[in-house]
XYZ file of C-alpha atoms in Angstrom:
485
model
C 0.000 0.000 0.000
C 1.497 3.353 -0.904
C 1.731 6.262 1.366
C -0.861 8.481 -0.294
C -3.288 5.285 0.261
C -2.657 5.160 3.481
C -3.085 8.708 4.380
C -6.690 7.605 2.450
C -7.657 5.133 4.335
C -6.517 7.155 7.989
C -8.713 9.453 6.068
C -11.325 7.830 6.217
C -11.140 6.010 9.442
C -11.220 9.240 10.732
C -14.215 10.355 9.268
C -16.228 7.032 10.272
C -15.298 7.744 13.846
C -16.741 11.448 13.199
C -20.088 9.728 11.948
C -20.309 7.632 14.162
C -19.432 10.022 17.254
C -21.970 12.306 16.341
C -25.251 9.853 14.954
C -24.333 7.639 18.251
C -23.829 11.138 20.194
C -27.356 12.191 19.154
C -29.747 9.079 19.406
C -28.593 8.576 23.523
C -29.019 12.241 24.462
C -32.510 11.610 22.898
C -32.972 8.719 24.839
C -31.252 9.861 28.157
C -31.451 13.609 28.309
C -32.165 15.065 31.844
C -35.170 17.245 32.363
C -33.911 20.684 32.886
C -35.730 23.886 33.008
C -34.532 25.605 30.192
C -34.087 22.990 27.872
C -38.129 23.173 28.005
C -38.607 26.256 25.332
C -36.182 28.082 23.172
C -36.275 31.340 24.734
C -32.674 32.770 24.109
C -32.937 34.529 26.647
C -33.384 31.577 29.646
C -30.772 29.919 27.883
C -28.150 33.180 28.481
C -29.417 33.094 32.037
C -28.903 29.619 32.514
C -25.516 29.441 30.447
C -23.991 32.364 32.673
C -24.992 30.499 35.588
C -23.571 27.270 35.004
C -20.101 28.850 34.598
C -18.177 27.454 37.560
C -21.250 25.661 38.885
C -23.257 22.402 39.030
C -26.522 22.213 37.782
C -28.436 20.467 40.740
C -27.027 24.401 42.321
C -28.183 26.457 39.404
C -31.968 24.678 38.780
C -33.663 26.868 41.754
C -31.480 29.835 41.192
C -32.392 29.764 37.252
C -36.269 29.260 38.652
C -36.216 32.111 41.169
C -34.440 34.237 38.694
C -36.514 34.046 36.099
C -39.403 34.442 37.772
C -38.133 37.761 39.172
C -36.907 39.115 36.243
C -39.117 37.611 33.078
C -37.952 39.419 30.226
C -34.450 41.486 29.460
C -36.149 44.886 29.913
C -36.906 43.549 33.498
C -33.638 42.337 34.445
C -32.344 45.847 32.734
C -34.369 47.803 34.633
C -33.760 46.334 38.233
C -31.894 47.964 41.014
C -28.548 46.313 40.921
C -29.089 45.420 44.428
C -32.320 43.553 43.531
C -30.078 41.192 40.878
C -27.043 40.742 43.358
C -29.617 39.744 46.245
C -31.252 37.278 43.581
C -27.738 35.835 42.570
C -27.044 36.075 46.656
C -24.903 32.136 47.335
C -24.025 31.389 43.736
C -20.605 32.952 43.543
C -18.495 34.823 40.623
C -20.821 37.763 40.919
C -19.733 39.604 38.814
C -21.241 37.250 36.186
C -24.082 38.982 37.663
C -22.960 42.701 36.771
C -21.855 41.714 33.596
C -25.255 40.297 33.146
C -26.990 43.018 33.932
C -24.722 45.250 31.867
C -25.543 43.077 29.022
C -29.460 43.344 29.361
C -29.479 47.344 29.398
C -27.174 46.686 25.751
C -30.172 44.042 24.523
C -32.722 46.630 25.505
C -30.958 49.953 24.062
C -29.606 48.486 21.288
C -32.152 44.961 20.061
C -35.421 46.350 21.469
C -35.105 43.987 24.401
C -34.386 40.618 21.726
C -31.367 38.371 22.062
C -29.769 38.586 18.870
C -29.649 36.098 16.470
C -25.836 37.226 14.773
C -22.925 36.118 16.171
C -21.007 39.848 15.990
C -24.103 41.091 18.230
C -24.222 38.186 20.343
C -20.143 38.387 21.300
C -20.313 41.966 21.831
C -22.261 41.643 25.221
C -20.854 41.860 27.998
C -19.897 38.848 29.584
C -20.472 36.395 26.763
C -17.175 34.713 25.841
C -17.058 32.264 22.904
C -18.687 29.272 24.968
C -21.438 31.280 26.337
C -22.030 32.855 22.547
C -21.989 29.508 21.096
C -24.367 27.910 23.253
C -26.694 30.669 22.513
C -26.744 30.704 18.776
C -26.633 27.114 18.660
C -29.268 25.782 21.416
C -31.905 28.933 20.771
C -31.290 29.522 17.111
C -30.201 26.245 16.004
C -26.995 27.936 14.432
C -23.683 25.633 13.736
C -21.805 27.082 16.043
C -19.357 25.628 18.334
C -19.565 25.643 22.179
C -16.817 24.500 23.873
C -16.052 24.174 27.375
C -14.433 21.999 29.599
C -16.527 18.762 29.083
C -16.345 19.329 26.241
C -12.609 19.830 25.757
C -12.970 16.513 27.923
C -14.601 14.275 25.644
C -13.107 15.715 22.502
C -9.631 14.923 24.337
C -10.300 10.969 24.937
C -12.578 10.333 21.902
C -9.934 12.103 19.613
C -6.593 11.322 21.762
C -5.827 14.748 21.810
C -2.534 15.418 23.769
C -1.942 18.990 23.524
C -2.577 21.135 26.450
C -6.231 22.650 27.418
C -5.304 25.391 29.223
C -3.325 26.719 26.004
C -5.232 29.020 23.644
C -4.194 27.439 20.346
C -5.924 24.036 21.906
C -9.078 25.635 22.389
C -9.166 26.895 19.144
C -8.607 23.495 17.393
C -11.352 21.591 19.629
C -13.273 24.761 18.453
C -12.792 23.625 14.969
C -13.175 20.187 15.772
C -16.714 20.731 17.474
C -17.645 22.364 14.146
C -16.900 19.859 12.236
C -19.292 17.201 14.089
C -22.170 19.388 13.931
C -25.152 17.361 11.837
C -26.628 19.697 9.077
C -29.791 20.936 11.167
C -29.041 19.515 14.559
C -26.951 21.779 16.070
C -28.613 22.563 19.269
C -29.661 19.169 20.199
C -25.778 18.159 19.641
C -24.222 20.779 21.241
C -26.429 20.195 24.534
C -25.500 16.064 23.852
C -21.634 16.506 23.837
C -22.208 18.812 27.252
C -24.561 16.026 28.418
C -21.520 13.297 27.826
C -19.233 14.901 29.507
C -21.566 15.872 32.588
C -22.983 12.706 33.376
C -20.404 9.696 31.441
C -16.961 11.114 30.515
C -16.174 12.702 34.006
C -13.457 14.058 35.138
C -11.887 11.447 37.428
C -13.973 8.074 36.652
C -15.119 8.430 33.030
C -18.257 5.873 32.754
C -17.123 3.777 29.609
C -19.656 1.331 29.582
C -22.349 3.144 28.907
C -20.809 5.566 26.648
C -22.999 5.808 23.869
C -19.357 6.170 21.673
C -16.768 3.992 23.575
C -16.301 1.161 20.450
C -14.083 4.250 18.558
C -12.802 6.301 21.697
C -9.496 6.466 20.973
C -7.979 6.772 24.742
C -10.150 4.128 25.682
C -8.736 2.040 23.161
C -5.298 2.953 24.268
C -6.020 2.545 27.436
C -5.356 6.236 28.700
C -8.647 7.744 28.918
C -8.086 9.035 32.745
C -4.530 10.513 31.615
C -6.807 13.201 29.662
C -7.510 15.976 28.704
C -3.629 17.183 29.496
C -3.967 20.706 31.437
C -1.538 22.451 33.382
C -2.220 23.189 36.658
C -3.642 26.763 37.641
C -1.299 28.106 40.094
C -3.143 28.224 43.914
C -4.962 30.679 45.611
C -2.520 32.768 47.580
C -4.121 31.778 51.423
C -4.539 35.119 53.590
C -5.775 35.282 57.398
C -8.461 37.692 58.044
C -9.860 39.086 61.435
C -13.608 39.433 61.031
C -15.652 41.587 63.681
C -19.317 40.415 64.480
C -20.494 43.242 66.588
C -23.120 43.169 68.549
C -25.726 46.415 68.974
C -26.650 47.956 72.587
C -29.640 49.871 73.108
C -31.172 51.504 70.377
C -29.633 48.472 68.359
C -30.127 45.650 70.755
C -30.801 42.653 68.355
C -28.555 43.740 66.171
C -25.339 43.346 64.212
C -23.102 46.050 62.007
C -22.578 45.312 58.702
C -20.653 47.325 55.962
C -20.692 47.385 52.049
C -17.444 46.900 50.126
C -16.178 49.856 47.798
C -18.114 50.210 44.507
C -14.990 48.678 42.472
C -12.657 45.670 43.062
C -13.547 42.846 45.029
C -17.031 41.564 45.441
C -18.062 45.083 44.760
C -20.772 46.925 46.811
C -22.183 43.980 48.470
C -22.656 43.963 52.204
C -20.305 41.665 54.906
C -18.942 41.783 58.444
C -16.171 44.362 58.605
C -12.947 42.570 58.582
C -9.004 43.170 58.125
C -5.983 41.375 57.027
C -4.237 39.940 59.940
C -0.724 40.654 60.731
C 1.765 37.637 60.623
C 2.958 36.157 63.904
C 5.821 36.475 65.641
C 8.691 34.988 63.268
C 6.619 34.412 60.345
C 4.402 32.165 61.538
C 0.428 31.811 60.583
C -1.541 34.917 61.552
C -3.758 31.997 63.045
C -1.794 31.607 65.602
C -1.865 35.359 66.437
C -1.845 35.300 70.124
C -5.499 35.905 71.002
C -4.829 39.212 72.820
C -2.234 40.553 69.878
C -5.530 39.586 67.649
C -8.140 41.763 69.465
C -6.062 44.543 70.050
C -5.182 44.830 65.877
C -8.930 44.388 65.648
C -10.147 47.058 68.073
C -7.858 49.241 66.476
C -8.726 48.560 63.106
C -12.517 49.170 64.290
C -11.703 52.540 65.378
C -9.661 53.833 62.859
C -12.714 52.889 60.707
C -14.667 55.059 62.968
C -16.525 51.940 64.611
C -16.372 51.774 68.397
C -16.405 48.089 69.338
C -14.693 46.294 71.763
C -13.839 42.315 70.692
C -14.952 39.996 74.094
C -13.768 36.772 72.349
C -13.295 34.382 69.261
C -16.359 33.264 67.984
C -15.974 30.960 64.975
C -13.193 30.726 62.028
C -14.567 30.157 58.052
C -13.073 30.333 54.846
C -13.928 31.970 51.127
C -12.439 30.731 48.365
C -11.925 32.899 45.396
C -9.998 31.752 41.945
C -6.778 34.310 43.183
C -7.468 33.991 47.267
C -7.891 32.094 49.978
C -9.327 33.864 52.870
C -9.259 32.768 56.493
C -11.834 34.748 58.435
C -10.943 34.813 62.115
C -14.211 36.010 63.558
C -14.408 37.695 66.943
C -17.752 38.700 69.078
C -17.674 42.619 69.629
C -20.014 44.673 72.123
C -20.750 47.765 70.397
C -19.229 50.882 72.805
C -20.515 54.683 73.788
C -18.099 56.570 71.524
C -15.238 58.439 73.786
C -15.601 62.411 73.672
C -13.435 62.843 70.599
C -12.753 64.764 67.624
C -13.950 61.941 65.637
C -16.610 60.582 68.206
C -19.181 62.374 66.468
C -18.410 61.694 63.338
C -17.906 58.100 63.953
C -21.305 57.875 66.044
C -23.152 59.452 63.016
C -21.748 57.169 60.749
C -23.857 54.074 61.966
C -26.247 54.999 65.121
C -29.411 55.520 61.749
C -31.937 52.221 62.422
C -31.193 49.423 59.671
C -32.190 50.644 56.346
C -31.695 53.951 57.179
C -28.358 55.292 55.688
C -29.894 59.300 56.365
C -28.217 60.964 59.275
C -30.900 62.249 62.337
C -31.082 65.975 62.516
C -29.291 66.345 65.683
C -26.306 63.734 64.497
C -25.828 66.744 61.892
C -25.726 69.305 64.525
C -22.344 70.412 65.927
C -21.699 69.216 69.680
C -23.624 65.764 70.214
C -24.950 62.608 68.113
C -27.075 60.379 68.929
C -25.895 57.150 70.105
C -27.157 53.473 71.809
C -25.712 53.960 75.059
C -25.570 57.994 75.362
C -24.331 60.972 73.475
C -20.786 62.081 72.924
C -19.055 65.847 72.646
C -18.555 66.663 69.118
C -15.338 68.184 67.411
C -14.252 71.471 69.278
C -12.077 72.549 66.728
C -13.965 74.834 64.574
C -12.580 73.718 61.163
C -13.229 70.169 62.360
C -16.581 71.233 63.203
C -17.052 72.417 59.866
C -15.879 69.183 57.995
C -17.773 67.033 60.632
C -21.168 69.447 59.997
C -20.554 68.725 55.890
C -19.957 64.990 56.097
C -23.233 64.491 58.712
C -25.139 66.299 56.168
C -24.036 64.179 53.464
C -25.743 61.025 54.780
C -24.240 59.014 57.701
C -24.485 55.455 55.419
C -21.969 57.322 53.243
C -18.351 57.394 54.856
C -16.975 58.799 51.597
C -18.601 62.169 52.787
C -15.897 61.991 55.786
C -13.416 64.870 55.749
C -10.084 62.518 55.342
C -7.941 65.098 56.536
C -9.973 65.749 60.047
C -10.202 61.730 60.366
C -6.368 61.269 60.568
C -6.230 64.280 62.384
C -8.457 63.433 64.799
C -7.238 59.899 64.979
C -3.617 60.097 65.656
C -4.011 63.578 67.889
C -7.255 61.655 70.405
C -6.461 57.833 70.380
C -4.868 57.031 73.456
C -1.154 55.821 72.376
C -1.696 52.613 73.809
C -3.665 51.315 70.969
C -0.866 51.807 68.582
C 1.938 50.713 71.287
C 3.596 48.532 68.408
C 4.421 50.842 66.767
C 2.360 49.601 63.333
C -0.141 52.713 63.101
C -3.614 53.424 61.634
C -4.621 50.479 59.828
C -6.526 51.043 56.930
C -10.158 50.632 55.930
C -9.941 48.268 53.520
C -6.303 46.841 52.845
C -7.224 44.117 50.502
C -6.299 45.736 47.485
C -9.672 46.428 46.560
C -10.008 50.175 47.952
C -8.729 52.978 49.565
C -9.167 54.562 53.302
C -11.734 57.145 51.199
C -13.466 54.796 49.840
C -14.857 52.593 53.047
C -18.732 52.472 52.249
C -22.049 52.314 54.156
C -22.472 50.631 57.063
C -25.863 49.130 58.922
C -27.419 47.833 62.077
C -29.652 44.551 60.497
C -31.248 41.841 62.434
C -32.625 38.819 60.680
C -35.492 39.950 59.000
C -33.112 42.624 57.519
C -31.280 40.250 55.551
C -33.585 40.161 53.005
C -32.808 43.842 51.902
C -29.038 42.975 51.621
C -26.802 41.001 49.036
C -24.136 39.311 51.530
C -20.943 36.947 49.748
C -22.034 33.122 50.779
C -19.762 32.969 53.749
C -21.095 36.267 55.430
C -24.496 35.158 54.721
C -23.975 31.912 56.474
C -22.350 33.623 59.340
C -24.707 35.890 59.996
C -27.122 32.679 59.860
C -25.514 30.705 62.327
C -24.876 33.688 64.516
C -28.937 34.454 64.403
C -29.387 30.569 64.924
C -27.727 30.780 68.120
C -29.188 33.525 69.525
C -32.431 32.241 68.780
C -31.781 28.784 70.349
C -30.747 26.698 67.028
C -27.838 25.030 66.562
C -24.948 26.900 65.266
């Protein structure tokens, strides 16, 4: 047999394992398909939701998120037209939000610029924001039955073993020729029943770590199966691992007026988990000789957190560690440290009035009282304190109360560090280490140190908390109300 007869015959062998990959592909996702809420209509629309959702998620998670959120926000114009906090609180436990944002974002751009339809043109449908070339794929193809490819993972997955495709994953050139690939199995006129097939395969029989091959509707040509390597792929280089950081975390507990209650605080408008709501917290400084901040000494730990407290302009005293928990983001790793505080009468200083205005409003109420805006006393749970007797600290005090005490960005940065450093007895600082800023996780400045809140349980519902506050704040109103923590 000559060469160019061989490369004929590989040829074709190739393409028989193509035809027979995709017919086999299609008649067991007819046969076996799950029943999932938006695979029950063609409404591009669900299917964007549901697509964004499933990024980084399993679907038993995303069915009564996709049902909730649908049913609070119908159409695009709806979820266009929402309060932002409205769409975070609906996204509230399911993670990456700023898949949320960028969802959002990409509504108001259907609304303004396709009368509120999902476009059916792949320029229009890449330009949102948010939609990569999976996410864009799986629209055209599943709603408008358009060839395109969508590849993700699983699908990287099975296209890997079925193929014996060596070449690395994570690489972009790799996703580009599985891209091409995909294409290429598409059956004239079935392209969104395939595309949601080859997803299906690699959900629920080519997993990850124990790929079902007995069922597999295409084992007799999968090539790594035949070679005996199928758990060997895909090849993918590892991600390198979220940098671990140690956190102390402040639950603080109201008196008086807010008896019942805990302070909250919303993150800066940019950066991190942007403008939702959590437990104030700080990074925590290393131990003695490097070790874990952990093992911070547990007096060294409340003193850095009472004095992180008040340079925020909170007056809390920590009584005790409460519980430690953990976030996980794709870059972090943090270790919250979280300590019971007893909210404190503010000390007759320069900044006591300010810092009293800032968060003695009832929850929900980020508008300063009358009299906090008045120059010499603000209202507080346990009393009132003198206000700043320096007249150009008056001044900048008077302007910020105005402003709105939920808004610390109204604060007169200048009088705060004045006030600070000149009125702070030196004994909070004895290290040596200073002022310790508002938020020091890269994510804002000192200026920018957001609203803050007195919420008991009820007020949960008007807040979008990350999933580890929110389950904090759960078990902390479990044990107060007799549950188990």
């Amino acid at each position: 047999m000559t060469t160019n007869e061989q490369q004929d015959e590989q040829q074709d062998e190739q393409q028989e394992a193509k035809s027979y990959f995709s017919r086999n592909l299609l008649e067991w996702y007819h046969g076996q398909k799950r029943d999932l809420p938006w695979r029950r209509h063609r409404n591009p629309y669900y299917i964007w939701i549901s697509e964004i959702m499933l990024q980084q998620t399993r679907v038993d998670t995303v069915i009564p998120y996709f049902n909730r959120f649908i049913e609070r926000f119908p159409t695009v114009e709806s979820l266009a037209d929402a309060p932002e906090e409205d769409v975070l609180k609906c996204w509230e436990g399911l993670g990456y939000y700023s898949r949320a944002r960028n969802l959002q974002h990409a509504a108001k751009q259907v609304k303004e610029e396709y009368g509120g339809q999902v476009p059916n043109d792949r320029d229009a449908v890449f330009g949102l924001k948010g939609v990569g070339p999976y996410t864009a794929g799986a629209i055209l193809s599943i709603a408008f039955n358009r060839p395109e490819p969508a590849v993700d993972g699983n699908v990287m997955r099975v296209l890997s073993r079925y193929f014996l495709i060596e070449d690395d994953i994570a690489k972009g050139p790799t996703r580009v020729k599985m891209e091409r690939l995909a294409a290429e199995l598409i059956p004239e006129g079935e392209a969104s029943h395939f595309n949601q097939a080859l997803m299906e395969l690699g959900a629920l029989i080519c997993t990850p770590k124990s790929p079902r091959c007995l069922p597999c509707p295409v084992m007799e040509h999968c090539s790594a199966r035949l070679a005996g390597c199928e758990t060997s792929l895909p090849v993918k280089t590892k991600a390198k691992p979220p940098r671990p950081e140690e956190r102390l975390a402040a639950l603080i507990e109201g008196r008086g007026g807010h008896a019942g209650r805990v302070l909250i605080r919303q993150r800066p408008s940019s950066g991190l988990l942007a403008r939702m709501w959590e437990l104030p917290h700080w990074p925590a400084p290393p131990a003695e000789g490097g070790a874990s901040a952990a093992l911070l000494p547990e007096a060294a730990a409340q003193d850095r957190l009472r004095r992180s407290l008040l340079q925020a302009g909170i007056f809390a005293r920590p009584e005790g560690h409460w519980m430690a928990a953990e976030h996980t983001f794709s870059h972090i790793v943090w270790t919250l440290q979280v300590y019971r505080c007893r909210e404190e009468e503010a000390p007759a200083l320069p900044l006591a009035a300010e810092g009293r205005a800032l968060y003695s409003a009832a929850a929900g109420n980020g508008a300063a009282s009358a009299d906090a805006a008045a120059i010499g006393a603000a209202p507080g749970a346990a009393g009132a304190a003198t206000g700043p007797a320096d007249p150009a600290a008056a001044a900048d005090y008077a302007a910020a109360s105005a402003a709105g005490a939920g808004d610390r960005s109204a604060t007169s940065q200048g009088m705060y560090n004045a006030g600070l450093t000149a009125s702070v007895p030196a004994d909070l600082f004895a290290d040596g280490s200073g002022p310790v800023e508002r938020f020091a996780d890269g994510s804002g400045t000192a200026e920018d140190a957001g609203a803050v809140r007195w919420i008991n349980r009820s007020d949960m519902a008007n807040y979008a908390f990350p999933n580890v506050f929110l389950k904090l704040l759960n078990a902390y109103f479990d044990e107060q109300e007799g549950g188990a923590v």
